[in-house]
PDB file of C-alpha atoms in Angstrom:
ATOM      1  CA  UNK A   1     128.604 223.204  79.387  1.00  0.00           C
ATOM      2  CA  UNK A   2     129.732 225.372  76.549  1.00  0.00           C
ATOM      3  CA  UNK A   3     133.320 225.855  77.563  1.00  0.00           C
ATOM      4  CA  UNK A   4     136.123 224.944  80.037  1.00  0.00           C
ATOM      5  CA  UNK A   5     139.273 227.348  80.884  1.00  0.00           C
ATOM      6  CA  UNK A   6     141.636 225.851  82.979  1.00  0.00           C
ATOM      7  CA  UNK A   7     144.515 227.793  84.045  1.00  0.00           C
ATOM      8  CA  UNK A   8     147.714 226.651  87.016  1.00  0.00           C
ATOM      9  CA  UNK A   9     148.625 229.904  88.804  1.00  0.00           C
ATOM     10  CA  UNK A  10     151.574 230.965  91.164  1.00  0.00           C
ATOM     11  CA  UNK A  11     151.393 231.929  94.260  1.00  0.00           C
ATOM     12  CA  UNK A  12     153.989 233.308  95.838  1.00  0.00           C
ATOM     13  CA  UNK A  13     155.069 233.777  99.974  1.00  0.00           C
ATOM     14  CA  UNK A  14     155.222 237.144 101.420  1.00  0.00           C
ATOM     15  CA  UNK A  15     158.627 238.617 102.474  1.00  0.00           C
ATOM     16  CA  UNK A  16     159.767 238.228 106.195  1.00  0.00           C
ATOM     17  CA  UNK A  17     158.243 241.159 108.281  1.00  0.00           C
ATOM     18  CA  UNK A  18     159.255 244.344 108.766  1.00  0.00           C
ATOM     19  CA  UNK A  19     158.206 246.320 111.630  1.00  0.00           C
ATOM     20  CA  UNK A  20     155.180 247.852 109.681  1.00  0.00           C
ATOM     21  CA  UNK A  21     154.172 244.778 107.919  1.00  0.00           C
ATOM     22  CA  UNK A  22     154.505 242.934 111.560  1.00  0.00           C
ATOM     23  CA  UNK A  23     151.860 245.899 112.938  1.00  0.00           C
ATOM     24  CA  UNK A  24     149.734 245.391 110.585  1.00  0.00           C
ATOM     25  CA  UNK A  25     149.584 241.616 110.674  1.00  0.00           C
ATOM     26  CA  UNK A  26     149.063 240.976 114.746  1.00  0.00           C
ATOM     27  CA  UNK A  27     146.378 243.722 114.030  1.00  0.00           C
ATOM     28  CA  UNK A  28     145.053 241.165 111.449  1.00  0.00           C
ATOM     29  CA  UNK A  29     145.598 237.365 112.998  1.00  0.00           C
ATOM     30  CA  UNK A  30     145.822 238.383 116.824  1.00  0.00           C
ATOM     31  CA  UNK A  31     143.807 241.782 117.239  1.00  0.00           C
ATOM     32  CA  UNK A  32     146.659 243.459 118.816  1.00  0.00           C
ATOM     33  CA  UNK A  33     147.472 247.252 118.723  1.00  0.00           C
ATOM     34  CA  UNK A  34     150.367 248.434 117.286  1.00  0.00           C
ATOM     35  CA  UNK A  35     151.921 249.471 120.859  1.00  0.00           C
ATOM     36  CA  UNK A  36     150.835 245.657 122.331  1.00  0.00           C
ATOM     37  CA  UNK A  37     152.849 244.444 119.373  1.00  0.00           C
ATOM     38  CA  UNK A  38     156.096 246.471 119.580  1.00  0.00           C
ATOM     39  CA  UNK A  39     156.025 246.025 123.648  1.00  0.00           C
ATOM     40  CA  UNK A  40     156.070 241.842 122.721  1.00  0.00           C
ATOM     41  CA  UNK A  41     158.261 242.164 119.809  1.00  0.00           C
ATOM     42  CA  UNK A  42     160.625 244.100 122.009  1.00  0.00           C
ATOM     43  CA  UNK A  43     160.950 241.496 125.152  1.00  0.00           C
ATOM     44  CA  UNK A  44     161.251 238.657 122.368  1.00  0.00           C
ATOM     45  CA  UNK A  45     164.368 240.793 121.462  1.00  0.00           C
ATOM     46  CA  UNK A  46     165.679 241.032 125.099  1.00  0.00           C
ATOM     47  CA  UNK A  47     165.230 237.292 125.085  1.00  0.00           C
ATOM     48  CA  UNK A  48     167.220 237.132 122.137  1.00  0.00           C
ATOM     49  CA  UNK A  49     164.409 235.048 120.288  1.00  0.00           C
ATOM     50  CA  UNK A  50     164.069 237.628 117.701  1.00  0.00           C
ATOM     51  CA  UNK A  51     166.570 240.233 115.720  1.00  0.00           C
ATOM     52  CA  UNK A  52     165.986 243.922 115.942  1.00  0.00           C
ATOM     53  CA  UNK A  53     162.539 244.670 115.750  1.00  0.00           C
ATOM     54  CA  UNK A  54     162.691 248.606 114.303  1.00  0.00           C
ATOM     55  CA  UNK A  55     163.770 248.366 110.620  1.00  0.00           C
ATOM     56  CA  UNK A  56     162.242 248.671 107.121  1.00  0.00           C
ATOM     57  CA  UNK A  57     164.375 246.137 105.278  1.00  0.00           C
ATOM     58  CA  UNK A  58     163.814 242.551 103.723  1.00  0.00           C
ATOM     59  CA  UNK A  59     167.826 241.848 103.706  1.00  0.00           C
ATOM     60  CA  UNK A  60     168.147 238.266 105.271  1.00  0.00           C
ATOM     61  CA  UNK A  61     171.680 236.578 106.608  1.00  0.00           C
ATOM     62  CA  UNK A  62     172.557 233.530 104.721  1.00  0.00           C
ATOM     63  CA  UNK A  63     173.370 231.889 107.562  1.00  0.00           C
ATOM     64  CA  UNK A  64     169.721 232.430 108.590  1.00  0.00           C
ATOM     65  CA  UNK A  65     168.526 231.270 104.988  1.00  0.00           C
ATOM     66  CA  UNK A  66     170.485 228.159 105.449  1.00  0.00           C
ATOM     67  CA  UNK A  67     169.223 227.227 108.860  1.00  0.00           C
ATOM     68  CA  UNK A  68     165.826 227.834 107.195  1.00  0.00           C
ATOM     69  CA  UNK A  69     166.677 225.589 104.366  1.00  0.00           C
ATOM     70  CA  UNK A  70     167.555 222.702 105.918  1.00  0.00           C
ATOM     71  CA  UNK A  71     164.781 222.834 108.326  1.00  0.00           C
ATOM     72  CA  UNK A  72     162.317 222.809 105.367  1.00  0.00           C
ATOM     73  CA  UNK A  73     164.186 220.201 104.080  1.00  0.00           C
ATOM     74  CA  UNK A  74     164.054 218.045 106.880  1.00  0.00           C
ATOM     75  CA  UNK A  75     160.230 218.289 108.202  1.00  0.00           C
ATOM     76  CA  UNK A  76     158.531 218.955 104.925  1.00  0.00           C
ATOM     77  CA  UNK A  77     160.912 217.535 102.523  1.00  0.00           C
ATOM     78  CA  UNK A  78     162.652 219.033  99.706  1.00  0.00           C
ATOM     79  CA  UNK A  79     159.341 219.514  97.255  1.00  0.00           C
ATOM     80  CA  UNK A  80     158.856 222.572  99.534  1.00  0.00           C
ATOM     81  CA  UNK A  81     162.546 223.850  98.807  1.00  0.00           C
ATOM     82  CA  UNK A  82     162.816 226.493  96.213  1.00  0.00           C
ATOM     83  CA  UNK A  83     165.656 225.923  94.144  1.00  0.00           C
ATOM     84  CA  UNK A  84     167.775 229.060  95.206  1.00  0.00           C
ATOM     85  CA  UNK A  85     167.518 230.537  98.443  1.00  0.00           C
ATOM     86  CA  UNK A  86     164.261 233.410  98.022  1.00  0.00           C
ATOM     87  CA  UNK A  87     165.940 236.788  98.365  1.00  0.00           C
ATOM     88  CA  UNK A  88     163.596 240.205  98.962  1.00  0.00           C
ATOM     89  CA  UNK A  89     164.042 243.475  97.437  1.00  0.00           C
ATOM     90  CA  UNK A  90     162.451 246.397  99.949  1.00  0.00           C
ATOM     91  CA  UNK A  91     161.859 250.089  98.833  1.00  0.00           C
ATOM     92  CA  UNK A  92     163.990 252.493  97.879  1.00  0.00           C
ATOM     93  CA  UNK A  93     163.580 254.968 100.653  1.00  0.00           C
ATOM     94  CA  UNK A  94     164.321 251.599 103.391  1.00  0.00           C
ATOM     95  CA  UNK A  95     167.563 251.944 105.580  1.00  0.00           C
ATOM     96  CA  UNK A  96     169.552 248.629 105.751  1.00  0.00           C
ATOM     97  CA  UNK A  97     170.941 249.176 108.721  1.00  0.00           C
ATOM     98  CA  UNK A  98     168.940 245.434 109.960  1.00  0.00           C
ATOM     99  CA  UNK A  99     167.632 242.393 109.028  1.00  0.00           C
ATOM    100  CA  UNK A 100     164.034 241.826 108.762  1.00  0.00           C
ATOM    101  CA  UNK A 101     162.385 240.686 111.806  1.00  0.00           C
ATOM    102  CA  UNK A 102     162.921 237.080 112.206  1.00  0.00           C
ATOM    103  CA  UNK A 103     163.954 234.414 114.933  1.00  0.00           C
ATOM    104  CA  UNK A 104     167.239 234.253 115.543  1.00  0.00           C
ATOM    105  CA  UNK A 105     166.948 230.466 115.059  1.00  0.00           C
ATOM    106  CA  UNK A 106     164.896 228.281 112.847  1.00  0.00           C
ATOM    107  CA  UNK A 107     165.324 225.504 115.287  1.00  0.00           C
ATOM    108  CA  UNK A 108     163.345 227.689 117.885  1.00  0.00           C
ATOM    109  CA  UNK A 109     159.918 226.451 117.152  1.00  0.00           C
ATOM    110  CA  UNK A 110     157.123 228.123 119.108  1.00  0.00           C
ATOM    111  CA  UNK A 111     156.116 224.223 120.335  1.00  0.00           C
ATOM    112  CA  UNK A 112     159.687 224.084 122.161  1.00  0.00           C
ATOM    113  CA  UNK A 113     159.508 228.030 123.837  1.00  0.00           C
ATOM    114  CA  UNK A 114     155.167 227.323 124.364  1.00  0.00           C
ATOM    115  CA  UNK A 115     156.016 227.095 128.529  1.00  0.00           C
ATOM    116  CA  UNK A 116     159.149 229.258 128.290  1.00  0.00           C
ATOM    117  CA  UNK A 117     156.914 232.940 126.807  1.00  0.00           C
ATOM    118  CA  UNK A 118     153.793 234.375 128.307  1.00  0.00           C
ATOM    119  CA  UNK A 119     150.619 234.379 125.667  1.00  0.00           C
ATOM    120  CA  UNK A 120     151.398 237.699 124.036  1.00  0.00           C
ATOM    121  CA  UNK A 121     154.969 236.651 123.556  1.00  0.00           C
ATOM    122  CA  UNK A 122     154.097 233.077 122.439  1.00  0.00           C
ATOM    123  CA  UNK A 123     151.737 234.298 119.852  1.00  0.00           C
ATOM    124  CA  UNK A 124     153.592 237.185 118.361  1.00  0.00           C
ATOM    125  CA  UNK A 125     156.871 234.637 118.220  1.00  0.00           C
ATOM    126  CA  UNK A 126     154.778 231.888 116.317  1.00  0.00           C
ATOM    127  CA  UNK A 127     153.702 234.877 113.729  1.00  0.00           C
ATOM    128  CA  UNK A 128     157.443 235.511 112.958  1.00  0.00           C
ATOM    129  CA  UNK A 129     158.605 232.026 113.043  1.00  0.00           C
ATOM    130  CA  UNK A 130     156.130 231.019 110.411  1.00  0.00           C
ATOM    131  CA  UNK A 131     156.236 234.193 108.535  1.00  0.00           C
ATOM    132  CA  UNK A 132     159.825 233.997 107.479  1.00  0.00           C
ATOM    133  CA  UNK A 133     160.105 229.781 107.398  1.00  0.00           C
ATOM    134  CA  UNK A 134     157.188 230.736 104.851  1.00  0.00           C
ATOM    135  CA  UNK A 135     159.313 233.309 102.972  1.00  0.00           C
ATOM    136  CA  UNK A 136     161.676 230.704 102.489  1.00  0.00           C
ATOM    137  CA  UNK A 137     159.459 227.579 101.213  1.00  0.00           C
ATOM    138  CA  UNK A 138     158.361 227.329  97.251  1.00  0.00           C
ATOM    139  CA  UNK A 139     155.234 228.649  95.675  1.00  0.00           C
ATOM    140  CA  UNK A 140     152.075 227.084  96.159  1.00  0.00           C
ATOM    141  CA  UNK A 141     150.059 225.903  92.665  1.00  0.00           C
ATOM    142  CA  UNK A 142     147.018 226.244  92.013  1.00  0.00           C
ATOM    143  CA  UNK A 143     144.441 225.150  89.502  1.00  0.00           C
ATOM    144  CA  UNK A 144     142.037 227.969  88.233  1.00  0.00           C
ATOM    145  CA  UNK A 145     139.012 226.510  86.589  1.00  0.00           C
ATOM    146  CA  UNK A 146     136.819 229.105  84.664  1.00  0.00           C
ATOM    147  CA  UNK A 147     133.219 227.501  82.834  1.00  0.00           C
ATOM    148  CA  UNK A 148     130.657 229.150  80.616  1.00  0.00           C
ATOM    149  CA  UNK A 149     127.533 227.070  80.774  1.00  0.00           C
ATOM    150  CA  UNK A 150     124.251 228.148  78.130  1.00  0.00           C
ATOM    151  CA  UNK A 151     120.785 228.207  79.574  1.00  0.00           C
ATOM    152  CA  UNK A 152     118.147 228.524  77.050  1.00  0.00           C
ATOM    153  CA  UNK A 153     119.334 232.535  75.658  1.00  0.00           C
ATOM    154  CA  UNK A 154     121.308 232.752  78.993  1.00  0.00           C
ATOM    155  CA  UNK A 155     124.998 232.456  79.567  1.00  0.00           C
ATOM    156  CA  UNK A 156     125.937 231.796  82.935  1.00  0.00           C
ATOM    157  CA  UNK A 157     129.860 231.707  84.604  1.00  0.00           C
ATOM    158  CA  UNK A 158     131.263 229.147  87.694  1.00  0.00           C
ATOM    159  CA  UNK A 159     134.846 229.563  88.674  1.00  0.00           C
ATOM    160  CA  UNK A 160     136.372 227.906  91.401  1.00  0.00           C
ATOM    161  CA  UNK A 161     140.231 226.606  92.036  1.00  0.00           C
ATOM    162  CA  UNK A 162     142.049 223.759  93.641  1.00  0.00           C
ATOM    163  CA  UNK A 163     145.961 223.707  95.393  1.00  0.00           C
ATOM    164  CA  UNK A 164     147.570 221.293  92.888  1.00  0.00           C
ATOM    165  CA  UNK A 165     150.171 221.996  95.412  1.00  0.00           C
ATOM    166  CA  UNK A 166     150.124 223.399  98.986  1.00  0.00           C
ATOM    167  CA  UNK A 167     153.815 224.985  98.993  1.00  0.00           C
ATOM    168  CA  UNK A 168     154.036 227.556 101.775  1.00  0.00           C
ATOM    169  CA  UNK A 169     150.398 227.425 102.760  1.00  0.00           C
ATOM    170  CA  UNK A 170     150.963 224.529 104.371  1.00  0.00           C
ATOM    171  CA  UNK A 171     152.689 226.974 107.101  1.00  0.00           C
ATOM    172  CA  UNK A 172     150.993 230.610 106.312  1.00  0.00           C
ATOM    173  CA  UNK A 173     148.917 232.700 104.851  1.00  0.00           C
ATOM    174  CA  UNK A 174     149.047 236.418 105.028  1.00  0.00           C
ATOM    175  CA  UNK A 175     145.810 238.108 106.464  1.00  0.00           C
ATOM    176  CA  UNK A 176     143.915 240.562 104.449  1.00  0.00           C
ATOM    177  CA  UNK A 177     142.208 243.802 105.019  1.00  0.00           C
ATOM    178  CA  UNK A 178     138.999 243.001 102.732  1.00  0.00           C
ATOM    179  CA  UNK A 179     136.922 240.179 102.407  1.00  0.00           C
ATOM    180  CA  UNK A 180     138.268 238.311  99.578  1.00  0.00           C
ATOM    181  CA  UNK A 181     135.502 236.875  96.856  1.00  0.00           C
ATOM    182  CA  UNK A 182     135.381 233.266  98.067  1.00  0.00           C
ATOM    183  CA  UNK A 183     136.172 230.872  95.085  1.00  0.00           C
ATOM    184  CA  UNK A 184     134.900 227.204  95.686  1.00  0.00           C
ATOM    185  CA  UNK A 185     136.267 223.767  94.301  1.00  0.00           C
ATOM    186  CA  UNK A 186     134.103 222.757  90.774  1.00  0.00           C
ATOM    187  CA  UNK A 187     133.027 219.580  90.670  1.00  0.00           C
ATOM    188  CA  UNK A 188     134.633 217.598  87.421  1.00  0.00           C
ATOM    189  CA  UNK A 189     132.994 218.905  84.214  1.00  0.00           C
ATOM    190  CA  UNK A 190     133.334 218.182  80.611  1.00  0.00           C
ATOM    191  CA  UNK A 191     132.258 219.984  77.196  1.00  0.00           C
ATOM    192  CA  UNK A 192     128.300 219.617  76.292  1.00  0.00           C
ATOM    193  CA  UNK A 193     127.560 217.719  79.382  1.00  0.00           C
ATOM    194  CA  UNK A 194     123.878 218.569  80.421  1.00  0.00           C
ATOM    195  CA  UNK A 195     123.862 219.955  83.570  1.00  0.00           C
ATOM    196  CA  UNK A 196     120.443 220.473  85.945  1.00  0.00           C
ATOM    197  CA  UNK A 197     120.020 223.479  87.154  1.00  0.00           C
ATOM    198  CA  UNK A 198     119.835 224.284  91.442  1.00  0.00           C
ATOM    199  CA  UNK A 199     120.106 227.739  91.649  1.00  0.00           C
ATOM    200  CA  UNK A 200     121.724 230.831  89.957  1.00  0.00           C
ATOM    201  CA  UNK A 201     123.574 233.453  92.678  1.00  0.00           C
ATOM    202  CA  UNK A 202     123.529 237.030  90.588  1.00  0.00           C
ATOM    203  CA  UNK A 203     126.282 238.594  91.799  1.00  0.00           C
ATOM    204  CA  UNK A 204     125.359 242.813  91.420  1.00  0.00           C
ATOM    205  CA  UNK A 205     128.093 244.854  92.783  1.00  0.00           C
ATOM    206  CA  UNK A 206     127.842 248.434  94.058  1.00  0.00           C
ATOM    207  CA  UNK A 207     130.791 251.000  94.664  1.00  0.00           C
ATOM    208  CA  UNK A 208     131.242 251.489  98.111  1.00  0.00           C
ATOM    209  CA  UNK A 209     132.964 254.147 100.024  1.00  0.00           C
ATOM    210  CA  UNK A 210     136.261 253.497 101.430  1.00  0.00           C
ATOM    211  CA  UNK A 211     136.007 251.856 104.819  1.00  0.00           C
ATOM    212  CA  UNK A 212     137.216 253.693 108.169  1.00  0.00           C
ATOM    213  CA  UNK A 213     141.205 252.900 108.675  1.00  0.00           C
ATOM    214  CA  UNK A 214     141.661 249.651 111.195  1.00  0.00           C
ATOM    215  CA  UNK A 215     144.959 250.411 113.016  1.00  0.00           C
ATOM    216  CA  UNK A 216     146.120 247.921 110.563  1.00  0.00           C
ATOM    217  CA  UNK A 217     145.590 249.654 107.195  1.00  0.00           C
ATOM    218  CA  UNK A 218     146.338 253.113 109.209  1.00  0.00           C
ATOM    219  CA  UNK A 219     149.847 251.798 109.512  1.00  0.00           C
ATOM    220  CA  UNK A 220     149.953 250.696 105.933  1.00  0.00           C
ATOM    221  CA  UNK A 221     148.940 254.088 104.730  1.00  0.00           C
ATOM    222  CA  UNK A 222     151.550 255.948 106.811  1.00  0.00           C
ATOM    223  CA  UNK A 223     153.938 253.594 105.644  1.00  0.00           C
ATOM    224  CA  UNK A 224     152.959 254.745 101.564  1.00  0.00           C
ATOM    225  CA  UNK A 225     152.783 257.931 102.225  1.00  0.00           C
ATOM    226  CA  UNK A 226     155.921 258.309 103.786  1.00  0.00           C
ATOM    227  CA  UNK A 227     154.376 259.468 107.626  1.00  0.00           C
ATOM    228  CA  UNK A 228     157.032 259.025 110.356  1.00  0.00           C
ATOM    229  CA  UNK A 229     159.628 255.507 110.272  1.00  0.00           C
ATOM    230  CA  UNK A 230     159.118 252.253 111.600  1.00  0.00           C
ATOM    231  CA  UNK A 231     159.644 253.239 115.471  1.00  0.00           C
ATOM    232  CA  UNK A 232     157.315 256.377 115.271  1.00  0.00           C
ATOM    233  CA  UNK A 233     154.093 254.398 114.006  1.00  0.00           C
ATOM    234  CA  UNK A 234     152.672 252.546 117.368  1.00  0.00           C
ATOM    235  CA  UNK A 235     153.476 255.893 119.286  1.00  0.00           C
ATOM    236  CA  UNK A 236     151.823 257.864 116.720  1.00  0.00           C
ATOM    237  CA  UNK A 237     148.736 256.247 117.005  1.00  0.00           C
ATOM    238  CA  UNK A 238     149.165 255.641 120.862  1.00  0.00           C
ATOM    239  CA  UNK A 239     149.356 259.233 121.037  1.00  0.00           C
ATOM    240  CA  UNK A 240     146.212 260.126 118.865  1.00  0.00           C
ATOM    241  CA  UNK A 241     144.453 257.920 120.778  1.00  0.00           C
ATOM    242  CA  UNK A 242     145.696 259.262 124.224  1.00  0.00           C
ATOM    243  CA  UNK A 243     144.601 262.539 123.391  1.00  0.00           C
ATOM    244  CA  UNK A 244     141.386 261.735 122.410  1.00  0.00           C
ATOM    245  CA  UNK A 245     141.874 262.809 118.485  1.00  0.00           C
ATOM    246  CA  UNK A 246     140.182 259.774 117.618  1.00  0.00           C
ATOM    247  CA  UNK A 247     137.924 257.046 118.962  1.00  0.00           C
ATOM    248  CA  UNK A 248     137.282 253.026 117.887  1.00  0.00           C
ATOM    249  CA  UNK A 249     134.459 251.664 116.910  1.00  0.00           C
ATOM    250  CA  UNK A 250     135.130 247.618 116.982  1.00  0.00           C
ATOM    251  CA  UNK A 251     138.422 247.092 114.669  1.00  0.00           C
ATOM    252  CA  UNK A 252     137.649 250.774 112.765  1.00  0.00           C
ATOM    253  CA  UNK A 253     139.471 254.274 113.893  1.00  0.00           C
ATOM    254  CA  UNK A 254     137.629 257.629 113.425  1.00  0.00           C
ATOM    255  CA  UNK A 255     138.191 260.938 113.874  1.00  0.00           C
ATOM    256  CA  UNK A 256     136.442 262.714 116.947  1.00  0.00           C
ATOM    257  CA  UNK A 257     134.840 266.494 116.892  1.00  0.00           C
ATOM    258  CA  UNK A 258     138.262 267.011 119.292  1.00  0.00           C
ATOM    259  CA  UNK A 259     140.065 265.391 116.562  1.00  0.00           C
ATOM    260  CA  UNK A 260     138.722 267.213 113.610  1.00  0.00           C
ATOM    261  CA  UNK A 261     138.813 270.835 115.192  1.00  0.00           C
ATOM    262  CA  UNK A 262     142.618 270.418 116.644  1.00  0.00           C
ATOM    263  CA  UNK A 263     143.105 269.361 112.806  1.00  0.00           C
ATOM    264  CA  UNK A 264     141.587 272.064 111.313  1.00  0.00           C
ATOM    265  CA  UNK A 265     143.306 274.602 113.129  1.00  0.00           C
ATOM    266  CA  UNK A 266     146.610 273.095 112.308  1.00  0.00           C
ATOM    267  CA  UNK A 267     145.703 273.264 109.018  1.00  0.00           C
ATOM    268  CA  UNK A 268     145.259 276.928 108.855  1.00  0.00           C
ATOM    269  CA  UNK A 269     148.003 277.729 111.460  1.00  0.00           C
ATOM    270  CA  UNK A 270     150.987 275.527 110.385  1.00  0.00           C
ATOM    271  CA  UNK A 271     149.738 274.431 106.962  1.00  0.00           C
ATOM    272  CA  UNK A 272     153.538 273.648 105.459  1.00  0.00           C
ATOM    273  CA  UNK A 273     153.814 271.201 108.924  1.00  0.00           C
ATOM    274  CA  UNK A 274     150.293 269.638 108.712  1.00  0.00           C
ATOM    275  CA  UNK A 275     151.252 267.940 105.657  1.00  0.00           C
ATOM    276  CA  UNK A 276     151.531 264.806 104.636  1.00  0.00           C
ATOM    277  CA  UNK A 277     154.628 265.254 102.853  1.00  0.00           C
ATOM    278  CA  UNK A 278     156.373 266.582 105.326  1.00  0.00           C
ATOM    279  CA  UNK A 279     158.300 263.731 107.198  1.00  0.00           C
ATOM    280  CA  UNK A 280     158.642 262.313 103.554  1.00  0.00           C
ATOM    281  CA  UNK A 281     160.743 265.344 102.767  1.00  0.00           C
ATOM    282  CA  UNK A 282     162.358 265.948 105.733  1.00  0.00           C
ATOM    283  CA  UNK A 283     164.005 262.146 105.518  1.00  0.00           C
ATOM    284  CA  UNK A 284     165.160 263.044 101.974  1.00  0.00           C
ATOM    285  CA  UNK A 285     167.060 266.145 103.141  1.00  0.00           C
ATOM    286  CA  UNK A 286     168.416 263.854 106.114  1.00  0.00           C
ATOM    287  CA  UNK A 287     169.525 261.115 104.010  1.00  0.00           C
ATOM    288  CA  UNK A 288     171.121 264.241 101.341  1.00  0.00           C
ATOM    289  CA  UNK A 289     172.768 265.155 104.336  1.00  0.00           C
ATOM    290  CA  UNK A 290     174.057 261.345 105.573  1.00  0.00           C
ATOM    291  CA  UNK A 291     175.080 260.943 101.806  1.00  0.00           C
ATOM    292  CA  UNK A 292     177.379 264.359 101.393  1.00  0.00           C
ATOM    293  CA  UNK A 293     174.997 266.046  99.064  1.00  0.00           C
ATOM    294  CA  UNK A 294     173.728 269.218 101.015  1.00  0.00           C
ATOM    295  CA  UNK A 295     174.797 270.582 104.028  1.00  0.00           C
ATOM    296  CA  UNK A 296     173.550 270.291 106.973  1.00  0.00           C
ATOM    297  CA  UNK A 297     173.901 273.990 107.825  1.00  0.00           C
ATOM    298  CA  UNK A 298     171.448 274.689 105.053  1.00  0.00           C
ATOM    299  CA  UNK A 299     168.935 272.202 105.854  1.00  0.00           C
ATOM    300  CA  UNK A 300     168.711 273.741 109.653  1.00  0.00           C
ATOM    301  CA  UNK A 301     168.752 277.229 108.674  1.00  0.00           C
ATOM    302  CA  UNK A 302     165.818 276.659 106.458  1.00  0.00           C
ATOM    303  CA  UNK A 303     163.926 274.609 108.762  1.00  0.00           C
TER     304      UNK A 303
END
């Protein structure tokens, strides 16, 4: 063993959902499609287990944080309480108009409303419960161990990391779209200890295209780039679907020949509409409009 790095990392919860980041996450955990989501997310709304279920921001009630708090507090003890209640900034272009998506009680647990909400319901509910009682807990720690270890005019590299302390894992972790590089726990090393040598696992990596969209990461992307608002995306992709633009293959979306055609006329056609900028700029002249600074006499007459 020729060296040992240790480092203690962060990590930090993910903000309550919004109604993207809530697509994209039953598309993850439960393998639901956007439109199965929003047609659970909006009878747990009816049912008044949820608040509204269309909106882009983070903003949370304190009387929500609160109830959060002291439910942390009491079940997990106040280790897991960050020291100020955890506050979420959204994106510029987000309308405030709601909270994020979050039940409209911590004391709701999905254990107590398991034989009140169908299986869909149940499941989706339990997502959002945990999500935002998650948002609200402190950061897990963890231990990052890094060690360079000489063989004969070799140098060879073992990292692995260990949860000094859970924090909101205990509750949730986000999904993610990739395969994350798996680290595992290092047994206890020192400096110049001999080691015996099992095996060596050369890692060679290649570049690889970027993989097909799932319906998750579709809904991400029209999220970035500014492609419709938070009630257009499930219909959106409903309607592609419908129509027979595009086709799955397990979790993965791609275009058909129908699909590419219909697109490529578009393109030639109505190439200012086809564009992925246009919704983008279309909600800035709206929101120029809703703030005083153009007319809205203008904005129609040039549309």
């Amino acid at each position: 063993v020729k060296g040992i790095v240790r480092k203690e990392t962060r990590r930090k919860s993910a903000p309550p959902f919004t109604t993207s980041t809530l697509q994209q996450e039953a598309s993850r955990k439960l393998n639901f499609t956007s439109r199965r989501t929003m047609m659970a997310a909006q009878q747990l709304y009816e049912m008044g287990y949820i608040t509204y279920m269309r909106t882009d921001s983070l903003r949370i009630s304190a009387v929500a944080q609160t109830e959060a708090r002291d439910y942390i507090s009491s079940v997990y003890g106040d280790a897991y309480l960050p020291r100020t209640p955890k506050q979420y900034k959204a994106k510029k272009s987000a309308q405030d108009a709601h909270e994020a998506i979050r039940p409209t009680s911590a004391a709701a647990t999905p254990d107590s409303l398991k034989d009140k909400l169908k299986t869909d319901l149940f499941k989706l509910y339990r997502l959002i419960w945990q999500r935002f009682m998650a948002s609200q807990m402190a950061d897990a720690i963890i231990d990052m161990v890094s060690v360079d270890i000489t063989a004969d005019k070799y140098l060879v590299r073992a990292s692995g990391s260990e949860v000094k302390f859970a924090g909101f894992t205990t509750l949730y972790v986000e999904g993610k779209d990739e395969d994350e590089e798996k680290t595992s726990k290092l047994p206890t090393l020192s400096e110049n200890q001999k080691l015996l040598l099992a095996a060596i696992d050369p890692g060679q990596h290649f570049t690889q295209p970027p993989p097909r969209y799932t319906e998750a990461s579709l809904v991400k992307a029209m999220e970035e780039e500014g492609i419709g608002r938070p009630s257009t995306y499930a219909p959106t992709i409903a309607t592609i679907s419908a129509r027979g633009y595009v086709a799955r293959d397990g979790k993965s979306i791609y275009p058909t020949e129908l699909g590419t055609i219909v697109t490529d006329v578009m393109k030639e056609h109505f190439e200012d509409i086809v564009d992925v900028d246009f919704t983008a700029n279309m909600e800035d002249e709206i929101e120029n409009v809703a703030s005083g600074e153009t007319s809205w006499k203008k904005i129609i007459r040039d549309f």
